[in-house]
Short mmCIF file of C-alpha atoms and ligand atoms in Angstrom, two decimals:
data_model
loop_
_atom_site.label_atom_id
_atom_site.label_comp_id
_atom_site.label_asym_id
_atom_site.label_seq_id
_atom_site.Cartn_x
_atom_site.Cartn_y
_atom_site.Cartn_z
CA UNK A 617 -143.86 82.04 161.42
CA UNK A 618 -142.33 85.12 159.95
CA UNK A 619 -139.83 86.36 162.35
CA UNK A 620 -139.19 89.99 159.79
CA UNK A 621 -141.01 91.22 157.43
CA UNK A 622 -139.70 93.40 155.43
CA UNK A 623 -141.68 96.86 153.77
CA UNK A 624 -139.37 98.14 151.46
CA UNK A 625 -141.95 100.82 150.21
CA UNK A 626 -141.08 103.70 147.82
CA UNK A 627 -138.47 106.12 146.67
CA UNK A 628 -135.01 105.00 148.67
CA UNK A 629 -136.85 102.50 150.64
CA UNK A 630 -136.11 99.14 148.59
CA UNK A 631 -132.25 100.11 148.05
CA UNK A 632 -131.92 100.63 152.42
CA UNK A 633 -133.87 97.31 152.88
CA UNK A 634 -131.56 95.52 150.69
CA UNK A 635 -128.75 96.72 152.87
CA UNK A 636 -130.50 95.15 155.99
CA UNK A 637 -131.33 91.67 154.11
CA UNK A 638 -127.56 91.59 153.53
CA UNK A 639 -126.82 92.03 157.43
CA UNK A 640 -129.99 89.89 158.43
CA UNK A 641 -128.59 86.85 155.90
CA UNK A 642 -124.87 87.25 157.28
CA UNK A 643 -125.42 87.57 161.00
CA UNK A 644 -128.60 85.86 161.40
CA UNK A 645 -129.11 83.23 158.51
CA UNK A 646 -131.91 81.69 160.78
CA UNK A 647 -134.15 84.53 161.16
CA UNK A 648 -137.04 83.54 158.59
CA UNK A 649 -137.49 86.68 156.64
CA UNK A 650 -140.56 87.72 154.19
CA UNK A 651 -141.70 90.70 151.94
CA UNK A 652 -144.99 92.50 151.28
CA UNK A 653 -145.62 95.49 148.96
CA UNK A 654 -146.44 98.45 151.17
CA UNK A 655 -147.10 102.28 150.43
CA UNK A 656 -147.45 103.67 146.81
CA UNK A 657 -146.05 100.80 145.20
CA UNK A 658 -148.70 98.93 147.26
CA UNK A 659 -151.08 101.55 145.33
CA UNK A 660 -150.23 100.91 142.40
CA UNK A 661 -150.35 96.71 141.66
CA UNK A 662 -153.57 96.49 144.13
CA UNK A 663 -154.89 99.54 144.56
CA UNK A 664 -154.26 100.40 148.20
CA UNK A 665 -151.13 101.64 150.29
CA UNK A 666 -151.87 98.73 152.65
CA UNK A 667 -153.65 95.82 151.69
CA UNK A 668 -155.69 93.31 154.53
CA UNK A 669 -152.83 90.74 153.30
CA UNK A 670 -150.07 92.99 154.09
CA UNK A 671 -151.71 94.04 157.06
CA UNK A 672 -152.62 90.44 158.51
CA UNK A 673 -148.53 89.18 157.77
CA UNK A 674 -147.80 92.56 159.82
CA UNK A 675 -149.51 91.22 162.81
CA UNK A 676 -148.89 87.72 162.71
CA UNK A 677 -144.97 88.51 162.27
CA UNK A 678 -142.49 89.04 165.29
CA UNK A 679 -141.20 91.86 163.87
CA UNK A 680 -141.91 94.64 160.69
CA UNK A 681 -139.23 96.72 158.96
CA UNK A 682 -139.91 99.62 156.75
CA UNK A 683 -138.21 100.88 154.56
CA UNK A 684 -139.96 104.62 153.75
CA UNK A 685 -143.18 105.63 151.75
CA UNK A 686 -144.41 108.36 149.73
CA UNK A 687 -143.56 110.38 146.85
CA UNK A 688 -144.91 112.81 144.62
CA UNK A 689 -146.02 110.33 142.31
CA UNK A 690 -148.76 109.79 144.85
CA UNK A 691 -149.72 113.55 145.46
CA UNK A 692 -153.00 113.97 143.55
CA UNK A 693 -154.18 110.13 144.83
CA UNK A 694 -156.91 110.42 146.93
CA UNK A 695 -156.09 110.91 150.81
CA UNK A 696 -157.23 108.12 152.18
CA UNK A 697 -155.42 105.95 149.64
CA UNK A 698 -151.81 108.00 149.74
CA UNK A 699 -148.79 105.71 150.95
CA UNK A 700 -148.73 108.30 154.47
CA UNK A 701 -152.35 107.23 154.77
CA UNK A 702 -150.96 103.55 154.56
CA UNK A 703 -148.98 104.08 156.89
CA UNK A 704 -150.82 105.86 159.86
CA UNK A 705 -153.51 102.97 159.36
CA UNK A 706 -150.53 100.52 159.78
CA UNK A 707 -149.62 102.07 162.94
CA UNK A 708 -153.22 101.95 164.26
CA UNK A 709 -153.51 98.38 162.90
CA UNK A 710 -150.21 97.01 164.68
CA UNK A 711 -151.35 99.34 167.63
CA UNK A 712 -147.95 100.26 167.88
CA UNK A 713 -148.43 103.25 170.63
CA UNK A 714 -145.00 104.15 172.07
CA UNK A 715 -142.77 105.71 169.24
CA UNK A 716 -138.30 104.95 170.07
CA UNK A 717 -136.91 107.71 168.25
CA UNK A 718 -133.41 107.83 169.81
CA UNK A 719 -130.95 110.74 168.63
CA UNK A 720 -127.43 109.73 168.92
CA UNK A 721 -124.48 111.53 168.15
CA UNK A 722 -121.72 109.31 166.77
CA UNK A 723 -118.69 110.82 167.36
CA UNK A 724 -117.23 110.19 164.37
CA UNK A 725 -119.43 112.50 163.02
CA UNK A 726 -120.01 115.02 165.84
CA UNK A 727 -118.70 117.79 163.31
CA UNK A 728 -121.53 116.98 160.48
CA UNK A 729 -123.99 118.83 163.06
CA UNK A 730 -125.41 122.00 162.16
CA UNK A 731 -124.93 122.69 166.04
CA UNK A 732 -121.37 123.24 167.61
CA UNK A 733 -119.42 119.88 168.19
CA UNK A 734 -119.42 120.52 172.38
CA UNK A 735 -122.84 120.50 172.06
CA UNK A 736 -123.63 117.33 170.64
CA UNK A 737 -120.88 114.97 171.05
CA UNK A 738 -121.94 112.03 173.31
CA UNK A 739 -125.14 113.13 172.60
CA UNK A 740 -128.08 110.23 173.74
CA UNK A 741 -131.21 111.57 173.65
CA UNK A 742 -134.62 109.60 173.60
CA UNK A 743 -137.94 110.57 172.13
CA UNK A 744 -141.07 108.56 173.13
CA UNK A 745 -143.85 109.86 170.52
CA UNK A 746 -147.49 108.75 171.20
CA UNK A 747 -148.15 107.34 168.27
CA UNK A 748 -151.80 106.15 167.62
CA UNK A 749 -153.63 108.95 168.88
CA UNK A 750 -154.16 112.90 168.93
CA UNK A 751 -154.55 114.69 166.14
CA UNK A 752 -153.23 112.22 163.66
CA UNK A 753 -156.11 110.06 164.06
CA UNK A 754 -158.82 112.37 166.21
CA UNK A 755 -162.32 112.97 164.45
CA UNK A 756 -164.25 114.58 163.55
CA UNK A 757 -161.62 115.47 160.99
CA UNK A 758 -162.97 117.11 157.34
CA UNK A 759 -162.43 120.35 155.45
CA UNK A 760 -166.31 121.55 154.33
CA UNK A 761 -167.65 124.55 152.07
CA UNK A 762 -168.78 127.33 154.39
CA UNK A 763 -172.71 129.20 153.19
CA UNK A 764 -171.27 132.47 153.11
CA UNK A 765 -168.27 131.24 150.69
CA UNK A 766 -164.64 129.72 151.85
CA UNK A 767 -163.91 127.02 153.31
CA UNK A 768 -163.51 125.53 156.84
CA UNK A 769 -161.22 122.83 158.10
CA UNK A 770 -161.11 120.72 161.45
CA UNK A 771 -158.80 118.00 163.28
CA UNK A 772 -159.32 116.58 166.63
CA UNK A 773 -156.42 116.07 169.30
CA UNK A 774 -158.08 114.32 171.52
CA UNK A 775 -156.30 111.97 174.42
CA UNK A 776 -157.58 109.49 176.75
CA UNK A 777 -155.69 108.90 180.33
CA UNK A 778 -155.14 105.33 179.20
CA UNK A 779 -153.65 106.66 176.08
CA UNK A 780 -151.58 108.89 177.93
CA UNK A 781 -150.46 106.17 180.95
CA UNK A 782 -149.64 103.61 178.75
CA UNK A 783 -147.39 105.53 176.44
CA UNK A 784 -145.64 107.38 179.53
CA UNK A 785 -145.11 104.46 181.25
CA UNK A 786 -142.87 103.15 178.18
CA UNK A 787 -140.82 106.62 178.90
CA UNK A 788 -140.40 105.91 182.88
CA UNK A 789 -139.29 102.43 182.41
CA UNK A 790 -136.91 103.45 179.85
CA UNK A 791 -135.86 106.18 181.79
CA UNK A 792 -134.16 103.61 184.35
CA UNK A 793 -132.47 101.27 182.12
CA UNK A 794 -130.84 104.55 181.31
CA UNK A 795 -130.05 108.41 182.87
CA UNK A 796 -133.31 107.94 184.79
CA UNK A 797 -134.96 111.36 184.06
CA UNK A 798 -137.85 112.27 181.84
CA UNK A 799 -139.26 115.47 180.61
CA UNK A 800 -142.52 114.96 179.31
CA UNK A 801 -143.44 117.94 176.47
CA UNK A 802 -147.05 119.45 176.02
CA UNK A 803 -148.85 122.52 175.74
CA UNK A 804 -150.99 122.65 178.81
CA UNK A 805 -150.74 126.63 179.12
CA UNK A 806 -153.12 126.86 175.83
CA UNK A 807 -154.57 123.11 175.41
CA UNK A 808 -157.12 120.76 177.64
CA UNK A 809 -155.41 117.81 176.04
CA UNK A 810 -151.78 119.09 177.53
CA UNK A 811 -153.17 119.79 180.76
CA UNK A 812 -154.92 116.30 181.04
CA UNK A 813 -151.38 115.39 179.52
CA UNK A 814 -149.84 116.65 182.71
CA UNK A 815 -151.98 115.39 184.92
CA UNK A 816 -151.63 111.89 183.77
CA UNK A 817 -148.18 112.11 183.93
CA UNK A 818 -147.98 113.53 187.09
CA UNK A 819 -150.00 111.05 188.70
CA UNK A 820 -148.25 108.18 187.23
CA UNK A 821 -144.88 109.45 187.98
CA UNK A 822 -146.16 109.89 192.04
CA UNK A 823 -147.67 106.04 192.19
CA UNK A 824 -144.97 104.33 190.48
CA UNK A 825 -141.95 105.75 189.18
CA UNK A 826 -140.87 108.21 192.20
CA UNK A 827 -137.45 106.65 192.00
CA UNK A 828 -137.31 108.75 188.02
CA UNK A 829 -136.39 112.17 187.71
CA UNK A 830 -139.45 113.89 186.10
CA UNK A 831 -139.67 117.45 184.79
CA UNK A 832 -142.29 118.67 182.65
CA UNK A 833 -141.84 121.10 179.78
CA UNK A 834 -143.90 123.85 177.53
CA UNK A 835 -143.47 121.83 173.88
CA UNK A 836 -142.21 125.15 172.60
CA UNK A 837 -139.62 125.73 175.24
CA UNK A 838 -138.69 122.07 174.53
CA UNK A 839 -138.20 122.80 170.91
CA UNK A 840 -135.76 125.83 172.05
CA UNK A 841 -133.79 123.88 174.67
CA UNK A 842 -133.35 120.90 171.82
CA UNK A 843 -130.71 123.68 170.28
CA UNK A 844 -129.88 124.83 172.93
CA UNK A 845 -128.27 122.23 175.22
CA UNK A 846 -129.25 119.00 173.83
CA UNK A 847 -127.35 116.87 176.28
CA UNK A 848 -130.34 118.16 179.40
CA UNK A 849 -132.16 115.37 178.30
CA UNK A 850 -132.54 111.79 178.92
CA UNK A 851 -136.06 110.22 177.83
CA UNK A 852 -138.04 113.16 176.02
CA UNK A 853 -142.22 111.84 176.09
CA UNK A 854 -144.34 113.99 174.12
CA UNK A 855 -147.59 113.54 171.87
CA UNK A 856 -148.09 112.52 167.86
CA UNK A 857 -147.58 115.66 166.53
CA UNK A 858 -145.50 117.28 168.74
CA UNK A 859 -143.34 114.20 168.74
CA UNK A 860 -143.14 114.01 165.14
CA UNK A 861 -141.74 117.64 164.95
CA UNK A 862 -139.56 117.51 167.69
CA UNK A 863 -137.94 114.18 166.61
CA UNK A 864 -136.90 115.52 162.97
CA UNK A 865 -135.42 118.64 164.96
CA UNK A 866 -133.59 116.20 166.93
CA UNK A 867 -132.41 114.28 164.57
CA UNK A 868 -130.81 117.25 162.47
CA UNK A 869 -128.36 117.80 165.75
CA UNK A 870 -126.88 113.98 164.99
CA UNK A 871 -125.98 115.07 161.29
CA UNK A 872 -128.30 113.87 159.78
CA UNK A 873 -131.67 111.79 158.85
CA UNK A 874 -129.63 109.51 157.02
CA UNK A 875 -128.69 107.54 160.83
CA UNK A 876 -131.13 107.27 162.74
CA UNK A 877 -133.51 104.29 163.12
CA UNK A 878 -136.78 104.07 165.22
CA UNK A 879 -138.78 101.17 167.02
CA UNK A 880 -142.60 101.49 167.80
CA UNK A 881 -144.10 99.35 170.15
CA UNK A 882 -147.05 98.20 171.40
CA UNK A 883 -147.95 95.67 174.16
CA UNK A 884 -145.62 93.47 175.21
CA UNK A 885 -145.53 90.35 172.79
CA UNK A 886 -147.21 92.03 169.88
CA UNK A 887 -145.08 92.70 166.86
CA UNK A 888 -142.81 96.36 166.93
CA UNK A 889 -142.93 98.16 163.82
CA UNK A 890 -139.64 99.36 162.97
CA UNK A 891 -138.30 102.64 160.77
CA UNK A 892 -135.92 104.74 159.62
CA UNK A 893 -136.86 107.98 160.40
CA UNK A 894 -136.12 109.34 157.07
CA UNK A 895 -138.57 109.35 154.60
CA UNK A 896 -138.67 108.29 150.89
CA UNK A 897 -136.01 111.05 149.32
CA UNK A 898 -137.34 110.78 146.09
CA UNK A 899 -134.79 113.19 144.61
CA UNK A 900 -131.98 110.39 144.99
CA UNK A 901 -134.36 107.20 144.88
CA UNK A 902 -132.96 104.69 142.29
CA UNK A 903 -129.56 106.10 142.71
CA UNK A 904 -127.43 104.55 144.74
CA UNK A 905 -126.97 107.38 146.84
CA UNK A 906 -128.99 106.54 150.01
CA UNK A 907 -127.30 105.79 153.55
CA UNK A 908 -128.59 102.60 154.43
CA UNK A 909 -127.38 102.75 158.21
CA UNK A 910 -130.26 104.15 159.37
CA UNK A 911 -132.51 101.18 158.28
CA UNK A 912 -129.49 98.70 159.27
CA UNK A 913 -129.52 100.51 163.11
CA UNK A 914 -133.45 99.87 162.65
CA UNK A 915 -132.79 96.10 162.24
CA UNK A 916 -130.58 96.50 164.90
CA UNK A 917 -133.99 97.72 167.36
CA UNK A 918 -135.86 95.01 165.77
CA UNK A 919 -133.36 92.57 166.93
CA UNK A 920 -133.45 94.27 170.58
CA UNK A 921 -136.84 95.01 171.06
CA UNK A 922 -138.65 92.09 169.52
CA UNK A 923 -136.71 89.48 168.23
CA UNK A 924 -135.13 88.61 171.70
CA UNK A 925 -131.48 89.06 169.93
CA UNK A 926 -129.28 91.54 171.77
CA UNK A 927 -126.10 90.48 171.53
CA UNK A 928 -126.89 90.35 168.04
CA UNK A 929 -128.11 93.94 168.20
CA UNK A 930 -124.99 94.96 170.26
CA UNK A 931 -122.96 93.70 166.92
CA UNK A 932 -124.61 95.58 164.13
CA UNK A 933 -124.70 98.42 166.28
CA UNK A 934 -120.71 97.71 166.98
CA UNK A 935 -120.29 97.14 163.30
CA UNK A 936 -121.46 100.44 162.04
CA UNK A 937 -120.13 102.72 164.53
CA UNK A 938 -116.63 101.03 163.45
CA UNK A 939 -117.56 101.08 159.88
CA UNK A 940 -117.58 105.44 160.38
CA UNK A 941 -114.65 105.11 162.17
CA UNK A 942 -112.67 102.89 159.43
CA UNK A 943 -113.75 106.68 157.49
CA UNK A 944 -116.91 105.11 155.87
CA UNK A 945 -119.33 107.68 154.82
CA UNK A 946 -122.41 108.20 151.77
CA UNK A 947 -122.40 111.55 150.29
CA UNK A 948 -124.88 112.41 152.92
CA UNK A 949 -122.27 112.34 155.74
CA UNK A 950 -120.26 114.31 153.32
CA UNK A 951 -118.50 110.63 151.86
CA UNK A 952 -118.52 108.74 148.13
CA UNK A 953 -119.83 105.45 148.78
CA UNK A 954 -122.81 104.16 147.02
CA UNK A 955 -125.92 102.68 148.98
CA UNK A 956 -123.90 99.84 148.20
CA UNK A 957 -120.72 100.42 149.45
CA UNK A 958 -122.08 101.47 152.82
CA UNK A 959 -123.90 98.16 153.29
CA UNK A 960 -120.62 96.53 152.34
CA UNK A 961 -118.57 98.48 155.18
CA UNK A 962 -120.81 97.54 157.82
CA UNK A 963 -120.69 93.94 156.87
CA UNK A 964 -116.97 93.83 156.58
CA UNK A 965 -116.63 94.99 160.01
CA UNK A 966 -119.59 92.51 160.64
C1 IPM B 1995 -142.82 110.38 160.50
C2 IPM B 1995 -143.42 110.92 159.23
C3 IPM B 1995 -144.88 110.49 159.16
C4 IPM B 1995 -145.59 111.13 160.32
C5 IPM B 1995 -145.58 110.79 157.83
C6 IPM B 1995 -144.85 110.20 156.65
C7 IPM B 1995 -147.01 110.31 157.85
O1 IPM B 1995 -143.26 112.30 159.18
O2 IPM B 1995 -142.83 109.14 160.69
O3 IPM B 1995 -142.30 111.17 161.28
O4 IPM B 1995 -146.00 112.29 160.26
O5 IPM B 1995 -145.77 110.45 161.33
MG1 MG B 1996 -142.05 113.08 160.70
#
């Protein structure tokens, strides 16, 4: 059995991943890793961003690791064949629901955040996206030619209360392992979905998670109080789109994409898909330039949240927060190093 396979994908995607086979081969030789072509590359040799082999090792491994998809090489290629398409139906496939996207401020670089350093420093902030349902995947979904001339276009948010439970239950029990508060972000002043959003929530919170501090939140106010005082927040639950906005804003506060990992999950025992949250960067793909932590401090989830490892987990993570100590930093982080390089100061401190 696989125990990580690996999706290195498109643009900067293989050059992270190799990063994280270094770590994977020095700090767990055992682990049995394996490799599948994924996204526009996946396109390209067969003809689909994910193919039912790809798909089927996906499920039947412990754990997945992506590197990123996409590119404009794959801009004209029909939608349901583009490497985001791949993606989304990976997602759906793996049912992975509840989307980690922590946003942690390392303190070595508190000052590369476009927000003052008081604001962000100890920064530990939690977003739990739904990520398998709304408006991502509602139908019907089309774009069709209107009689009179122009055109019209339509997607679906749509939520269930089992979509809803399930995914806020992953933010309450996270919530206690942690600051034991949870703000859950929707728009039930304008939508049905946010108010049935709400509701869920609400009801959940009252039968069994009392014990958690819950607070809900306009998704537009949350967006604000993100800048504003980051640190009010503990476990931020939210939907697929607003969750995928509000988690790049997020991120921005930490300085930068180039860090931060992400873990989704589904039920317990199935396979997590794991991420970095940046996306293919096709402007510096093939260049050596890319920060690799982000997809090592994904490895690092994967070792947590699926592979039953987190001692190992506490080591990477110990490893690169002392590797931007030591003064380690891609050009990203406003350093030299090479893809490389970066790798090769996390494993020295390995
Ligand atoms: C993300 C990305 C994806 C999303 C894209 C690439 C489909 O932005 O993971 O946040 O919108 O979910
Ligand atoms: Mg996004």
């Amino acid at each position: 059995m696989t125990d990580l396979l690996l999706l290195p994908g498109d643009g900067i995607g293989p050059e992270v991943i190799a990063e994280v086979r270094h770590v994977a081969e020095r700090l767990t030789p055992d682990l049995k890793l394996a490799e599948r072509d994924f996204g526009g590359v996946s396109y390209d040799r067969h003809g689909s961003p994910l193919t039912d082999d790809t798909l089927a090792a996906a499920k039947a491994a412990r754990a997945v690791l992506m590197g990123a998809v996409g590119g404009p090489k794959w801009r004209d290629a029909p939608r349901h064949k583009r490497p985001e398409a791949g993606l989304l139906a990976l997602r759906e496939g793996m049912n992975v629901y509840a989307n980690l996207r922590p946003a942690i401020c390392f303190d070595a670089l508190a000052d590369a955040s476009s927000l003052k350093r008081e604001l962000v420093v100890g920064l530990d902030l939690m977003i739990v996206r739904e990520l398998t349902g709304g408006i991502y995947f509602g139908k019907p979904r089309f774009i069709e030619d209107l009689p009179e001339g122009g055109r019209r276009a339509v997607d679906t948010q749509v939520y269930t209360t089992a979509e809803i439970e399930r995914v806020a239950r992953v933010a309450f029990e996270l919530a206690r392992g942690r600051r034991n508060k949870v703000t859950s972000a929707e728009k039930s002043n304008v939508m049905d979905s946010g108010l049935l959003w709400r509701e869920v929530v609400t009801d959940l919170h009252a039968r069994e998670f009392s014990d958690v501090e819950l607070e809900h939140m306009l998704a537009d106010n949350a967006a604000m109080q993100i800048v504003k005082n980051p640190k009010q927040f503990d476990v931020l639950v939210t939907d697929n789109l607003f969750g995928d906005i509000l988690s790049d804003e997020a991120a921005q506060l930490t300085g930068g994409l180039g860090l931060l990992p992400s873990a989704a999950l589904g039920v317990a025992g199935a396979p997590g898909l794991y991420e970095p949250i940046h996306g293919s960067a096709p402007d510096i793909a093939g260049q050596g330039l890319a920060n690799p932590l982000a997809a090592i401090l994904s490895f690092e989830m994967a070792l947590r949240w699926s592979l039953g490892r987190p001692a190992d987990a506490d080591r990477v993570h110990a490893a690169v927060v002392r590797a931007l100590r030591s003064g380690a930093r891609t050009r990203d982080i406003g350093g030299t190093l090479s893809t490389r390089e970066m790798g090769s100061a996390v494993l020295a401190e390995l």
